[in-house]
Amino acid sequence: MAAVLAMGLSASPAAPQSNVPLEVIGPDGQTSVMTRSEIEALPQSEILTTTIWTDGTIRFSGVPMARLLEHAGAEGTVLIMTALNDYSIEMPMGDLEADAPIVATRMNGQPMSVRDKGPYWVVYPFDDHPKYQTETTHARSVWQLARISVIE
Ligand SMILES: Nc1nc2c(c(=O)[nH]1)N[C@H]1C(S)=C(S)[C@@H](COP(=O)(O)O)O[C@H]1N2
Ligand SMILES: [Mo]
């Protein structure tokens, strides 16, 4: 069993996992499961920035989280973002700006593998303003995002 698991892991290529879905859950429990291609079919935004986790300036692209939630019909006042590693953080939806953060699906045009903080990474325009260089913003910059739940 362990050997099979180890083989499975070592055999899995660094290739982007385009089929890992993102769940968006409304306050009533209504769930939208979105694939990367569905997310990328929504109007896209780009953020050009450095991050404290990566080297150099990166062009992130994806959909603004506010727009994604609107598309999913997930309205409310508080959400929780949960990552594949079960990291989670709550935030008031009033803190969502029209263009920040984005749910990034690509770095420099390339889909992100799970080992590359993908397939979805919550990204702010960190370089644009000191307000994006805070511990609060860093804690909301969830990589390997798996789920956004509007809880109230
Ligand atoms: N998937 C995931 N994203 C995450 C975290 C995590 O543990 N898992 N930690 C958050 C917190 S609390 C902060 S401050 C930064 C931590 O980045 P660091 O581990 O490089 O300090 O990433 C945020 N995004
Ligand atoms: Mo943190």
XYZ file of C-alpha atoms and ligand atoms in Angstrom:
177
model
C 0.000 0.000 0.000
C 2.739 2.432 1.006
C 4.785 1.316 -2.001
C 1.865 1.881 -4.352
C 1.283 5.302 -2.862
C 4.972 6.190 -3.134
C 5.056 5.014 -6.748
C 1.947 6.985 -7.516
C 3.511 10.097 -6.082
C 6.880 9.718 -7.769
C 5.202 8.838 -11.058
C 3.034 11.946 -11.000
C 4.631 14.509 -13.294
C 5.181 18.149 -12.433
C 2.560 18.841 -15.077
C -0.217 21.199 -14.016
C -3.282 19.512 -12.615
C -6.007 21.166 -14.608
C -8.715 18.916 -13.249
C -8.557 19.874 -9.570
C -11.850 21.662 -8.976
C -12.493 24.714 -6.846
C -15.586 24.596 -4.676
C -17.606 27.719 -4.031
C -20.223 27.241 -1.340
C -22.989 29.714 -0.612
C -24.445 30.450 2.820
C -27.324 28.079 2.071
C -24.878 25.267 1.311
C -25.401 25.577 -2.425
C -22.145 24.350 -3.992
C -20.576 25.254 -7.331
C -17.698 23.064 -8.419
C -15.559 24.929 -10.912
C -12.739 23.639 -13.085
C -9.860 25.813 -14.224
C -11.341 26.154 -17.704
C -14.636 27.302 -16.240
C -12.847 29.854 -14.067
C -10.831 31.025 -17.047
C -14.009 31.470 -19.088
C -14.943 34.331 -16.736
C -13.521 37.824 -17.411
C -9.849 37.672 -16.454
C -7.621 40.077 -14.536
C -3.868 40.279 -14.349
C -1.618 41.279 -11.471
C 2.025 42.079 -12.043
C 3.864 41.778 -8.743
C 6.554 40.162 -6.689
C 5.550 38.013 -3.717
C 7.413 37.134 -0.529
C 7.205 33.470 -1.585
C 8.586 33.682 -5.124
C 11.489 35.218 -7.071
C 11.146 38.124 -9.442
C 8.117 39.906 -10.842
C 5.345 37.553 -11.850
C 2.311 38.032 -14.046
C -0.596 36.349 -12.300
C -3.871 35.894 -14.121
C -7.228 34.758 -12.926
C -10.595 36.052 -11.873
C -11.241 38.612 -9.138
C -12.632 36.760 -6.141
C -15.560 39.202 -5.915
C -16.514 38.358 -9.497
C -16.124 34.623 -8.939
C -18.456 34.742 -5.929
C -20.935 36.859 -7.861
C -20.854 34.315 -10.704
C -21.513 31.495 -8.225
C -24.330 33.488 -6.614
C -22.547 33.265 -3.262
C -23.607 36.388 -1.428
C -22.950 37.183 2.195
C -20.785 39.016 4.665
C -18.142 36.495 5.784
C -16.229 33.798 3.927
C -13.709 31.114 4.731
C -10.993 30.083 2.297
C -9.678 26.541 2.718
C -6.539 25.076 1.149
C -5.696 21.531 0.103
C -3.558 21.256 3.265
C -6.588 22.271 5.352
C -5.150 25.679 6.136
C -8.125 27.997 6.423
C -8.780 31.639 7.091
C -11.889 33.725 7.531
C -12.381 37.171 6.047
C -15.149 39.773 5.886
C -16.504 39.979 2.352
C -16.517 43.750 2.728
C -12.728 43.549 2.382
C -13.043 42.207 -1.174
C -12.142 44.835 -3.738
C -13.303 44.744 -7.353
C -9.827 43.738 -8.544
C -8.210 42.321 -5.407
C -7.619 39.638 -4.560
C -7.779 37.487 -7.664
C -8.059 33.727 -7.666
C -5.030 33.158 -9.863
C -5.024 30.189 -12.208
C -1.757 31.015 -13.999
C 1.703 32.379 -13.271
C 3.371 33.937 -16.326
C 0.752 32.279 -18.512
C 1.333 28.784 -17.143
C -1.152 26.839 -15.035
C 0.260 26.150 -11.564
C 0.848 22.650 -10.296
C 0.001 21.823 -6.710
C 3.709 21.842 -5.864
C 3.866 25.328 -7.375
C 1.189 26.698 -5.021
C -1.540 25.856 -7.529
C -3.850 25.096 -9.005
C -5.453 28.182 -7.433
C -3.686 30.891 -5.488
C -5.324 33.926 -3.880
C -3.111 36.821 -4.984
C -3.109 40.524 -4.124
C -1.246 43.276 -6.006
C 1.330 43.203 -3.210
C 3.696 45.694 -4.874
C 0.978 48.287 -5.524
C 0.366 49.450 -1.975
C 1.668 48.931 1.578
C -1.825 47.810 2.621
C -1.163 44.598 0.698
C 2.104 43.987 2.542
C 0.552 43.186 5.903
C 0.326 39.981 7.892
C -3.443 40.042 7.381
C -3.092 40.170 3.611
C -0.374 37.510 3.653
C -2.596 35.233 5.725
C -5.347 35.687 3.122
C -2.988 34.833 0.266
C -3.993 31.196 0.323
C -2.209 28.928 -2.109
C -3.537 25.512 -3.131
C -6.991 26.990 -2.622
C -9.625 24.254 -2.594
C -12.767 25.915 -1.317
C -14.401 29.264 -0.675
C -17.354 29.050 1.689
C -19.619 31.976 2.385
C -20.664 31.217 5.944
C -22.927 34.133 6.749
N -2.214 26.858 1.531
C -1.717 27.663 2.485
N -1.687 29.001 2.266
C -1.211 29.817 3.237
C -0.767 29.316 4.462
C -0.790 27.895 4.629
O -0.396 27.353 5.672
N -1.273 27.103 3.615
N -0.365 30.206 5.450
C -0.833 31.620 5.342
C -0.272 32.545 6.314
S -0.931 32.631 7.877
C 0.727 33.402 5.968
S 1.356 34.596 6.985
C 1.431 33.133 4.760
C 2.620 32.409 5.290
O 3.655 32.366 4.391
P 5.004 31.681 4.925
O 4.653 30.300 5.385
O 5.890 31.703 3.761
O 5.475 32.548 6.057
O 0.763 32.311 3.811
C -0.634 32.112 3.959
N -1.165 31.177 2.987
Mo 0.418 34.145 8.986
